[in-house]
């Protein structure tokens, strides 16, 4: 079974802190994604990566950065956390297929910024 | 930007009834997928239908796609309390070297025992 593991399930951080959300997948997938999910807004893509050291902005990249130094690991970084970044963050991965990708999700990380 | 729009936003039915959820989208797609999310968990893939397909079945799930109307429906037959979850449609509008999915806002399904 594909496994996407998010290192932290629940985090509470202070405004202005630098926050790292880590994600690891064990299926040698080329693509990895970070989404945030908010009530009434659904899932919104923050960043995605289709290869090591490659990244592309999604729909809402402001206030975030990412790092993909190894194929299996994709990190989301909040340089200076703000209260409006309180949300559920979902990491996902998928294989390199031109179309018809199934995306495999982690269990989510609930971040509260106080 | 969000492509898929699900309808209704919330649905409450009795166990044993069928649940029908709809998704509309705006631009051309290569395929459309449905995902399920249990409360507080990640999303799980349910079914994919390609743009050249009109209907697909998987167990108690039936998905239809009408590209002329830019819409899809997910039917869950003989619903169970365990089907209670949020359901999302996701569209794949791949045009380049890789594809990414765009998700709708989701439908909350409650199945009463």
Coordinates of N, CA and C in Angstrom, one line a residue:
Chain A
X1 N 0.8 -1.2 0.0 CA 0.0 0.0 0.0 C 0.9 1.2 0.0
X2 N 0.4 2.2 -0.7 CA 1.1 3.5 -0.7 C 0.9 4.2 0.6
X3 N 2.0 4.7 1.1 CA 1.9 5.4 2.4 C 2.5 6.8 2.2
X4 N 1.7 7.8 2.6 CA 2.2 9.2 2.7 C 2.1 9.6 4.2
X5 N 3.2 9.9 4.7 CA 3.3 10.1 6.2 C 3.6 11.6 6.4
X6 N 2.7 12.2 7.2 CA 3.0 13.6 7.6 C 3.5 13.5 9.1
X7 N 4.6 14.2 9.3 CA 5.3 14.0 10.6 C 4.5 14.5 11.8
X8 N 3.7 15.5 11.6 CA 3.0 16.1 12.8 C 1.5 16.1 12.5
X9 N 0.7 15.6 13.4 CA -0.7 15.5 13.2 C -1.3 16.8 13.8
X10 N -0.8 17.3 14.9 CA -1.3 18.5 15.5 C -0.2 19.4 15.9
X11 N -0.2 20.7 15.5 CA 0.8 21.6 16.0 C 0.1 22.9 16.4
X12 N 0.7 23.5 17.4 CA 0.4 24.8 17.9 C 1.6 25.7 17.8
X13 N 1.6 26.8 17.1 CA 2.7 27.6 16.9 C 2.3 29.1 17.2
X14 N 3.3 29.9 17.5 CA 3.1 31.3 17.8 C 3.3 32.1 16.5
X15 N 2.6 33.2 16.4 CA 2.7 34.2 15.3 C 4.2 34.6 15.2
X16 N 4.7 34.5 13.9 CA 6.1 34.9 13.7 C 7.0 33.7 13.7
X17 N 6.6 32.6 14.2 CA 7.5 31.4 14.2 C 7.7 30.9 12.8
X18 N 8.9 30.2 12.7 CA 9.1 29.5 11.4 C 8.6 28.1 11.6
X19 N 7.8 27.6 10.7 CA 7.2 26.3 10.9 C 7.5 25.4 9.7
X20 N 7.9 24.2 10.1 CA 8.2 23.1 9.1 C 7.2 22.0 9.2
X21 N 6.6 21.7 8.0 CA 5.7 20.5 7.9 C 6.4 19.5 7.0
X22 N 6.6 18.3 7.5 CA 7.3 17.3 6.8 C 6.4 16.3 6.2
X23 N 6.8 15.8 5.1 CA 6.0 14.7 4.4 C 6.9 13.7 3.7
X24 N 6.6 12.5 3.9 CA 7.4 11.4 3.3 C 6.5 10.4 2.6
X25 N 6.9 10.0 1.4 CA 6.1 9.0 0.7 C 7.1 7.8 0.4
X26 N 6.5 6.6 0.4 CA 7.3 5.4 0.3 C 7.1 4.7 -1.1
X27 N 6.5 5.4 -2.1 CA 6.3 4.6 -3.3 C 7.1 5.2 -4.5
X28 N 8.1 5.9 -4.2 CA 9.0 6.4 -5.3 C 8.2 7.2 -6.3
X29 N 7.2 8.0 -5.8 CA 6.5 8.9 -6.7 C 7.2 10.1 -7.1
X30 N 7.1 10.5 -8.3 CA 7.7 11.7 -8.8 C 7.1 13.0 -8.3
X31 N 5.7 13.0 -8.3 CA 5.0 14.2 -7.9 C 4.7 14.2 -6.4
X32 N 4.8 15.4 -5.8 CA 4.3 15.6 -4.5 C 3.7 17.0 -4.4
X33 N 2.7 17.1 -3.5 CA 1.8 18.2 -3.4 C 1.6 18.7 -2.0
X34 N 1.4 19.9 -1.8 CA 0.9 20.4 -0.5 C -0.4 21.2 -0.8
X35 N -1.5 20.8 0.0 CA -2.7 21.5 -0.1 C -3.1 22.1 1.3
X36 N -3.9 23.1 1.4 CA -4.5 23.4 2.6 C -6.0 23.3 2.5
X37 N -6.7 22.9 3.5 CA -8.1 22.7 3.5 C -8.8 23.6 4.6
X38 N -9.7 24.4 4.2 CA -10.4 25.2 5.1 C -11.9 25.1 4.9
X39 N -12.7 25.2 5.9 CA -14.2 25.0 5.8 C -14.7 26.0 4.8
X40 N -15.6 25.5 3.8 CA -16.2 26.3 2.8 C -15.3 26.6 1.6
X41 N -14.0 26.3 1.7 CA -13.1 26.6 0.6 C -12.6 25.4 0.0
X42 N -12.7 24.2 0.6 CA -12.2 23.0 0.0 C -10.7 22.9 0.0
X43 N -10.2 22.2 -0.9 CA -8.7 22.0 -1.0 C -8.1 23.0 -1.9
X44 N -7.1 23.7 -1.5 CA -6.4 24.6 -2.4 C -4.9 24.3 -2.4
X45 N -4.4 24.2 -3.7 CA -3.0 23.8 -3.9 C -2.0 24.9 -3.5
X46 N -1.1 24.6 -2.7 CA -0.1 25.6 -2.3 C 1.1 25.6 -3.2
X47 N 1.8 24.4 -3.2 CA 2.9 24.1 -4.1 C 2.9 22.7 -4.5
X48 N 3.5 22.4 -5.6 CA 3.8 21.0 -6.0 C 5.2 20.9 -6.6
X49 N 5.6 19.6 -6.6 CA 7.0 19.3 -7.1 C 6.9 18.1 -8.0
X50 N 7.5 18.1 -9.1 CA 7.5 17.0 -10.0 C 8.8 16.3 -10.1
X51 N 9.8 16.8 -9.3 CA 11.1 16.1 -9.3 C 11.9 16.7 -8.2
X52 N 13.0 16.0 -7.9 CA 13.8 16.5 -6.8 C 14.3 17.9 -7.2
X53 N 14.3 18.8 -6.2 CA 14.7 20.2 -6.3 C 13.9 21.0 -7.3
X54 N 12.8 20.5 -7.8 CA 11.9 21.2 -8.7 C 10.7 21.6 -7.9
X55 N 10.1 22.8 -8.1 CA 8.9 23.2 -7.4 C 8.1 24.1 -8.3
X56 N 6.8 24.1 -8.1 CA 6.0 25.0 -8.9 C 4.9 25.6 -8.0
X57 N 4.6 26.8 -8.1 CA 3.6 27.4 -7.3 C 2.2 26.9 -7.7
X58 N 1.4 26.7 -6.7 CA 0.0 26.4 -6.9 C -0.8 27.6 -6.9
X59 N -2.0 27.5 -6.3 CA -3.0 28.6 -6.4 C -2.8 29.6 -5.3
X60 N -2.2 29.2 -4.1 CA -2.0 30.1 -3.0 C -0.7 30.0 -2.4
X61 N 0.4 30.3 -3.1 CA 1.8 30.1 -2.5 C 2.2 31.2 -1.6
X62 N 1.5 32.3 -1.5 CA 2.0 33.4 -0.7 C 2.1 33.0 0.8
X63 N 3.3 33.3 1.3 CA 3.5 33.0 2.8 C 4.1 31.7 3.0
X64 N 4.3 30.9 1.9 CA 4.8 29.5 2.0 C 6.0 29.4 1.1
X65 N 6.9 28.4 1.5 CA 7.9 27.9 0.6 C 8.0 26.4 0.8
X66 N 8.7 25.8 -0.1 CA 8.8 24.3 -0.1 C 10.3 23.9 -0.3
X67 N 10.5 22.7 0.1 CA 11.9 22.1 -0.2 C 11.7 20.6 -0.5
X68 N 12.4 20.2 -1.6 CA 12.4 18.8 -2.0 C 13.9 18.4 -2.3
X69 N 14.6 18.1 -1.3 CA 16.0 17.7 -1.5 C 16.1 16.2 -1.8
X70 N 15.2 15.4 -1.4 CA 15.2 14.0 -1.7 C 13.8 13.6 -2.3
X71 N 13.8 12.6 -3.2 CA 12.6 12.3 -3.9 C 11.4 11.9 -2.9
X72 N 11.7 11.3 -1.8 CA 10.6 10.8 -1.0 C 10.1 11.9 0.0
X73 N 10.8 13.0 0.1 CA 10.5 14.0 1.1 C 10.1 15.4 0.5
X74 N 9.0 15.9 1.0 CA 8.6 17.2 0.5 C 8.2 18.0 1.8
X75 N 8.9 19.1 2.0 CA 8.6 19.9 3.2 C 7.9 21.2 2.8
X76 N 7.0 21.6 3.7 CA 6.3 22.9 3.6 C 6.8 23.8 4.7
X77 N 7.2 25.0 4.3 CA 7.8 25.9 5.3 C 6.9 27.2 5.4
X78 N 6.6 27.6 6.6 CA 5.9 28.9 6.8 C 7.0 29.7 7.4
X79 N 7.5 30.7 6.7 CA 8.6 31.5 7.1 C 8.3 32.3 8.3
X80 N 7.2 32.8 8.4 CA 6.7 33.6 9.6 C 5.2 33.4 9.8
X81 N 4.9 32.4 10.6 CA 3.5 32.0 10.7 C 2.6 33.1 11.1
X82 N 1.4 33.1 10.5 CA 0.4 34.1 10.9 C -0.9 33.4 11.2
X83 N -1.8 34.1 11.9 CA -3.0 33.4 12.3 C -3.9 33.0 11.2
X84 N -3.8 33.7 10.0 CA -4.6 33.2 8.9 C -4.0 32.0 8.2
X85 N -2.9 31.5 8.7 CA -2.4 30.2 8.2 C -2.8 29.0 9.1
X86 N -3.7 29.3 10.1 CA -4.3 28.2 10.8 C -5.2 27.4 9.9
X87 N -4.9 26.1 9.8 CA -5.6 25.3 8.8 C -5.2 23.9 8.9
X88 N -5.9 23.1 8.1 CA -5.4 21.7 7.9 C -4.6 21.6 6.7
X89 N -3.4 21.0 6.8 CA -2.5 20.9 5.6 C -2.4 19.4 5.2
X90 N -2.6 19.2 4.0 CA -2.6 17.9 3.4 C -1.4 17.7 2.4
X91 N -0.6 16.7 2.6 CA 0.4 16.4 1.7 C -0.1 15.2 0.8
X92 N 0.4 15.2 -0.4 CA -0.1 14.1 -1.3 C 1.1 13.8 -2.3
X93 N 1.0 12.6 -2.9 CA 2.0 12.2 -3.9 C 1.3 11.4 -5.0
X94 N 1.9 11.4 -6.2 CA 1.4 10.6 -7.3 C 2.5 10.3 -8.2
X95 N 2.3 9.2 -9.0 CA 3.4 8.8 -9.9 C 3.4 9.7 -11.1
X96 N 4.5 9.5 -11.9 CA 4.7 10.3 -13.1 C 3.9 9.6 -14.2
X97 N 2.7 10.1 -14.4 CA 1.9 9.6 -15.5 C 1.3 10.8 -16.1
X98 N 1.2 10.9 -17.4 CA 0.8 12.1 -18.1 C -0.7 12.5 -17.7
X99 N -1.5 11.5 -17.6 CA -2.8 11.8 -17.2 C -3.4 10.6 -16.5
X100 N -4.4 10.8 -15.7 CA -5.0 9.7 -15.0 C -4.3 9.4 -13.7
X101 N -3.6 10.4 -13.2 CA -3.0 10.2 -11.9 C -4.0 10.0 -10.8
X102 N -3.7 9.0 -9.9 CA -4.4 9.0 -8.6 C -3.5 9.6 -7.6
X103 N -4.1 10.5 -6.8 CA -3.3 11.2 -5.8 C -3.5 10.5 -4.5
X104 N -2.4 10.2 -3.8 CA -2.4 9.5 -2.5 C -2.1 10.6 -1.4
X105 N -3.0 10.7 -0.4 CA -2.9 11.7 0.6 C -2.4 11.2 1.9
X106 N -1.8 12.0 2.6 CA -1.5 11.8 4.0 C -2.7 12.1 4.9
X107 N -2.5 11.9 6.2 CA -3.6 12.0 7.1 C -3.9 13.5 7.5
X108 N -3.0 14.4 7.1 CA -3.2 15.8 7.4 C -2.5 16.2 8.7
X109 N -2.2 17.5 8.7 CA -1.6 18.2 9.8 C -2.4 19.4 10.2
X110 N -2.9 19.4 11.4 CA -3.7 20.5 11.9 C -2.8 21.5 12.5
X111 N -2.7 22.7 11.9 CA -1.8 23.7 12.4 C -2.7 24.8 13.0
X112 N -2.4 25.2 14.3 CA -3.0 26.4 14.9 C -2.0 27.4 15.2
X113 N -2.1 28.6 14.7 CA -1.2 29.7 14.9 C -1.9 30.7 15.9
X114 N -1.2 30.9 17.0 CA -1.8 31.7 18.1 C -1.0 33.0 18.2
Chain B
X1 N -7.0 28.1 -8.8 CA -8.5 28.4 -9.0 C -9.2 27.0 -8.9
X2 N -10.4 27.1 -8.4 CA -11.2 25.8 -8.3 C -12.0 25.6 -9.5
X3 N -11.9 24.4 -10.0 CA -12.6 24.0 -11.2 C -13.9 23.4 -11.0
X4 N -13.9 22.3 -10.1 CA -15.1 21.6 -9.9 C -16.0 22.2 -8.8
X5 N -17.3 22.2 -9.0 CA -18.2 22.7 -8.1 C -19.2 21.6 -7.8
X6 N -19.2 21.1 -6.5 CA -20.1 20.0 -6.2 C -21.5 20.5 -5.8
X7 N -22.5 19.7 -5.9 CA -23.9 20.0 -5.6 C -24.6 18.8 -5.2
X8 N -25.4 18.7 -4.1 CA -25.5 19.8 -3.2 C -24.3 20.0 -2.3
X9 N -24.3 21.0 -1.4 CA -23.2 21.1 -0.5 C -23.3 20.1 0.7
X10 N -24.6 19.8 1.0 CA -24.8 18.8 2.1 C -26.0 17.9 1.7
X11 N -25.9 16.6 2.1 CA -26.9 15.7 1.8 C -27.2 14.8 2.9
X12 N -28.4 14.6 3.3 CA -28.7 13.7 4.5 C -29.7 12.7 4.0
X13 N -29.4 11.4 4.1 CA -30.3 10.4 3.6 C -30.4 9.3 4.7
X14 N -31.4 8.4 4.5 CA -31.6 7.2 5.3 C -30.7 6.1 4.8
X15 N -30.2 5.2 5.7 CA -29.5 4.0 5.3 C -30.4 3.2 4.3
X16 N -29.7 2.7 3.3 CA -30.4 1.9 2.3 C -30.9 2.8 1.1
X17 N -31.0 4.1 1.2 CA -31.3 4.9 0.1 C -30.1 5.1 -0.8
X18 N -30.4 5.6 -2.0 CA -29.3 6.0 -2.9 C -28.9 7.5 -2.7
X19 N -27.6 7.7 -2.8 CA -27.1 9.1 -2.7 C -26.6 9.6 -4.1
X20 N -27.0 10.7 -4.5 CA -26.5 11.2 -5.8 C -25.9 12.6 -5.6
X21 N -24.6 12.7 -6.0 CA -23.9 13.9 -5.9 C -23.4 14.4 -7.2
X22 N -23.5 15.7 -7.5 CA -23.1 16.2 -8.8 C -21.9 17.1 -8.7
X23 N -21.3 17.2 -9.9 CA -20.1 18.1 -10.0 C -20.1 18.7 -11.3
X24 N -19.9 20.0 -11.3 CA -19.8 20.8 -12.6 C -18.5 21.4 -12.7
X25 N -18.0 21.6 -13.9 CA -16.7 22.2 -14.1 C -16.7 23.1 -15.3
X26 N -15.6 23.9 -15.5 CA -15.7 25.0 -16.5 C -14.9 24.7 -17.7
X27 N -13.7 24.1 -17.6 CA -12.9 24.0 -18.8 C -12.7 22.5 -19.2
X28 N -12.2 22.3 -20.3 CA -12.0 20.9 -20.8 C -11.1 20.1 -19.8
X29 N -11.4 18.8 -19.7 CA -10.7 18.0 -18.8 C -10.2 16.7 -19.5
X30 N -9.2 16.1 -19.0 CA -8.7 14.8 -19.4 C -9.4 13.7 -18.7
X31 N -9.6 13.9 -17.4 CA -10.4 12.9 -16.6 C -10.9 13.6 -15.4
X32 N -11.9 13.0 -14.7 CA -12.5 13.5 -13.5 C -12.4 12.4 -12.5
X33 N -12.1 12.8 -11.3 CA -11.9 11.8 -10.2 C -12.8 12.2 -9.0
X34 N -13.2 11.2 -8.3 CA -14.0 11.4 -7.0 C -13.1 10.8 -5.9
X35 N -13.1 11.6 -4.8 CA -12.4 11.2 -3.6 C -13.4 11.3 -2.4
X36 N -13.0 10.6 -1.4 CA -13.8 10.6 -0.2 C -12.9 11.0 1.0
X37 N -13.5 11.7 2.0 CA -12.7 12.1 3.2 C -13.5 11.9 4.4
X38 N -13.1 11.0 5.2 CA -13.7 10.8 6.6 C -13.3 12.0 7.4
X39 N -14.1 12.3 8.4 CA -13.9 13.5 9.2 C -12.5 13.5 9.8
X40 N -11.7 14.6 9.5 CA -10.4 14.8 10.1 C -9.3 14.0 9.5
X41 N -9.6 13.3 8.4 CA -8.6 12.4 7.8 C -8.2 12.9 6.4
X42 N -7.3 12.2 5.8 CA -6.9 12.6 4.4 C -7.9 12.1 3.4
X43 N -7.7 12.4 2.2 CA -8.7 12.0 1.1 C -8.2 10.6 0.6
X44 N -9.2 9.9 0.1 CA -9.0 8.6 -0.5 C -9.6 8.5 -1.8
X45 N -8.9 8.1 -2.8 CA -9.4 8.0 -4.2 C -10.5 6.9 -4.3
X46 N -11.6 7.3 -5.0 CA -12.7 6.4 -5.2 C -12.7 5.8 -6.6
X47 N -12.8 6.7 -7.5 CA -13.0 6.3 -8.9 C -12.6 7.4 -9.9
X48 N -12.1 7.0 -11.0 CA -11.7 7.9 -12.1 C -12.4 7.6 -13.4
X49 N -12.9 8.7 -14.0 CA -13.5 8.5 -15.3 C -12.8 9.4 -16.3
X50 N -12.5 8.8 -17.5 CA -11.8 9.6 -18.5 C -12.8 10.4 -19.4
X51 N -12.2 11.3 -20.0 CA -13.1 12.2 -20.8 C -13.8 11.5 -22.0
X52 N -13.3 10.4 -22.4 CA -13.9 9.6 -23.5 C -14.9 8.5 -23.0
X53 N -15.1 8.5 -21.7 CA -16.0 7.5 -21.0 C -17.2 8.2 -20.6
X54 N -18.3 7.5 -20.6 CA -19.6 8.1 -20.2 C -20.1 7.6 -18.8
X55 N -19.7 6.4 -18.5 CA -20.2 5.8 -17.3 C -19.2 4.8 -16.8
X56 N -19.1 4.7 -15.5 CA -18.2 3.7 -14.9 C -18.7 3.2 -13.6
X57 N -18.4 2.0 -13.3 CA -19.0 1.4 -12.0 C -17.8 0.8 -11.2
X58 N -18.0 0.9 -9.9 CA -17.1 0.2 -9.0 C -17.8 -0.1 -7.7
X59 N -18.2 -1.4 -7.6 CA -18.9 -1.8 -6.4 C -20.3 -1.1 -6.4
X60 N -20.5 -0.4 -5.3 CA -21.8 0.4 -5.1 C -21.7 1.8 -5.7
X61 N -20.6 2.1 -6.4 CA -20.4 3.4 -7.0 C -20.7 3.4 -8.5
X62 N -21.4 4.4 -8.9 CA -21.6 4.6 -10.3 C -21.3 6.1 -10.6
X63 N -20.4 6.3 -11.6 CA -20.0 7.6 -12.0 C -20.4 7.9 -13.4
X64 N -21.0 9.0 -13.7 CA -21.3 9.4 -15.1 C -20.6 10.7 -15.4
X65 N -20.3 10.9 -16.7 CA -19.6 12.1 -17.2 C -20.3 12.5 -18.4
X66 N -20.7 13.8 -18.4 CA -21.3 14.4 -19.6 C -20.4 15.6 -20.0
X67 N -19.5 15.4 -21.0 CA -18.6 16.5 -21.3 C -19.3 17.6 -22.0
X68 N -20.4 17.3 -22.7 CA -21.1 18.4 -23.3 C -21.7 19.4 -22.3
X69 N -22.1 18.9 -21.2 CA -22.6 19.7 -20.1 C -21.6 20.0 -19.0
X70 N -20.4 19.5 -19.2 CA -19.3 19.7 -18.2 C -19.8 19.4 -16.8
X71 N -20.3 18.1 -16.7 CA -20.8 17.7 -15.4 C -20.6 16.2 -15.2
X72 N -20.6 15.9 -13.9 CA -20.4 14.5 -13.5 C -21.3 14.2 -12.4
X73 N -21.7 13.0 -12.2 CA -22.5 12.6 -11.0 C -21.9 11.3 -10.4
X74 N -22.0 11.3 -9.1 CA -21.5 10.1 -8.3 C -22.8 9.6 -7.6
X75 N -23.1 8.3 -7.9 CA -24.2 7.6 -7.3 C -23.7 6.6 -6.3
X76 N -24.1 6.6 -5.1 CA -23.8 5.5 -4.2 C -25.1 4.8 -3.9
X77 N -25.2 3.6 -4.3 CA -26.4 2.8 -4.1 C -26.4 2.1 -2.7
X78 N -27.6 1.9 -2.2 CA -27.8 1.2 -1.0 C -26.9 1.7 0.1
X79 N -27.0 3.0 0.4 CA -26.0 3.6 1.3 C -26.0 3.0 2.7
X80 N -24.8 3.1 3.3 CA -24.6 2.6 4.7 C -24.2 3.8 5.6
X81 N -24.4 3.6 6.9 CA -23.9 4.6 7.8 C -22.4 4.9 7.6
X82 N -21.7 3.9 7.2 CA -20.2 4.0 7.0 C -19.9 4.9 5.8
X83 N -20.9 5.2 5.0 CA -20.6 6.1 3.8 C -20.6 7.5 4.2
X84 N -21.0 7.8 5.5 CA -21.0 9.2 6.0 C -19.5 9.8 5.8
X85 N -19.4 10.8 5.1 CA -18.1 11.4 4.8 C -18.3 12.6 3.9
X86 N -17.2 13.3 3.6 CA -17.2 14.3 2.5 C -16.7 13.8 1.2
X87 N -17.3 14.2 0.1 CA -17.0 13.7 -1.2 C -16.5 14.8 -2.1
X88 N -15.4 14.7 -2.8 CA -14.9 15.7 -3.6 C -14.7 15.2 -5.0
X89 N -15.0 16.1 -6.0 CA -14.7 15.8 -7.3 C -13.4 16.6 -7.6
X90 N -12.6 16.0 -8.5 CA -11.3 16.6 -8.9 C -11.1 16.5 -10.4
X91 N -10.7 17.6 -11.0 CA -10.6 17.5 -12.4 C -9.1 17.6 -12.8
X92 N -8.8 16.9 -13.8 CA -7.4 16.9 -14.4 C -7.4 17.5 -15.7
X93 N -6.8 18.7 -15.8 CA -6.8 19.5 -17.0 C -5.4 19.5 -17.6
X94 N -4.8 18.4 -17.5 CA -3.4 18.3 -18.0 C -3.1 18.9 -19.3
X95 N -2.1 19.8 -19.4 CA -1.8 20.4 -20.7 C -0.3 20.4 -20.9
X96 N 0.5 20.1 -19.9 CA 1.9 20.2 -20.1 C 2.6 18.9 -19.8
X97 N 3.8 19.0 -19.2 CA 4.6 17.8 -18.9 C 4.0 17.0 -17.8
X98 N 3.2 17.5 -17.0 CA 2.7 16.8 -15.9 C 1.2 17.3 -15.6
X99 N 0.6 16.6 -14.8 CA -0.8 17.0 -14.5 C -1.0 17.3 -13.0
X100 N -1.9 18.1 -12.7 CA -2.3 18.3 -11.3 C -3.8 18.4 -11.2
X101 N -4.3 17.9 -10.1 CA -5.8 17.9 -9.9 C -6.2 19.2 -9.3
X102 N -7.4 19.6 -9.6 CA -8.1 20.8 -9.0 C -9.3 20.2 -8.3
X103 N -9.5 20.5 -7.0 CA -10.6 19.9 -6.3 C -11.7 20.9 -6.1
X104 N -12.9 20.4 -6.0 CA -14.0 21.2 -5.6 C -14.1 21.4 -4.1
X105 N -15.2 22.0 -3.6 CA -15.3 22.3 -2.2 C -15.8 21.2 -1.4
X106 N -16.4 20.2 -2.0 CA -16.9 19.0 -1.3 C -18.3 19.0 -1.0
X107 N -18.8 17.8 -0.8 CA -20.2 17.5 -0.4 C -20.2 16.7 0.9
X108 N -20.9 17.2 1.9 CA -21.0 16.4 3.1 C -22.2 15.5 3.1
X109 N -21.9 14.2 3.1 CA -23.0 13.2 3.1 C -23.2 12.6 4.5
X110 N -24.4 12.6 4.9 CA -24.7 12.0 6.2 C -25.7 10.9 6.0
X111 N -25.4 9.7 6.4 CA -26.3 8.6 6.2 C -26.8 8.2 7.6
X112 N -28.1 8.3 7.8 CA -28.7 8.0 9.1 C -29.0 6.5 9.2
X113 N -28.6 5.9 10.4 CA -28.9 4.5 10.5 C -30.4 4.2 10.6

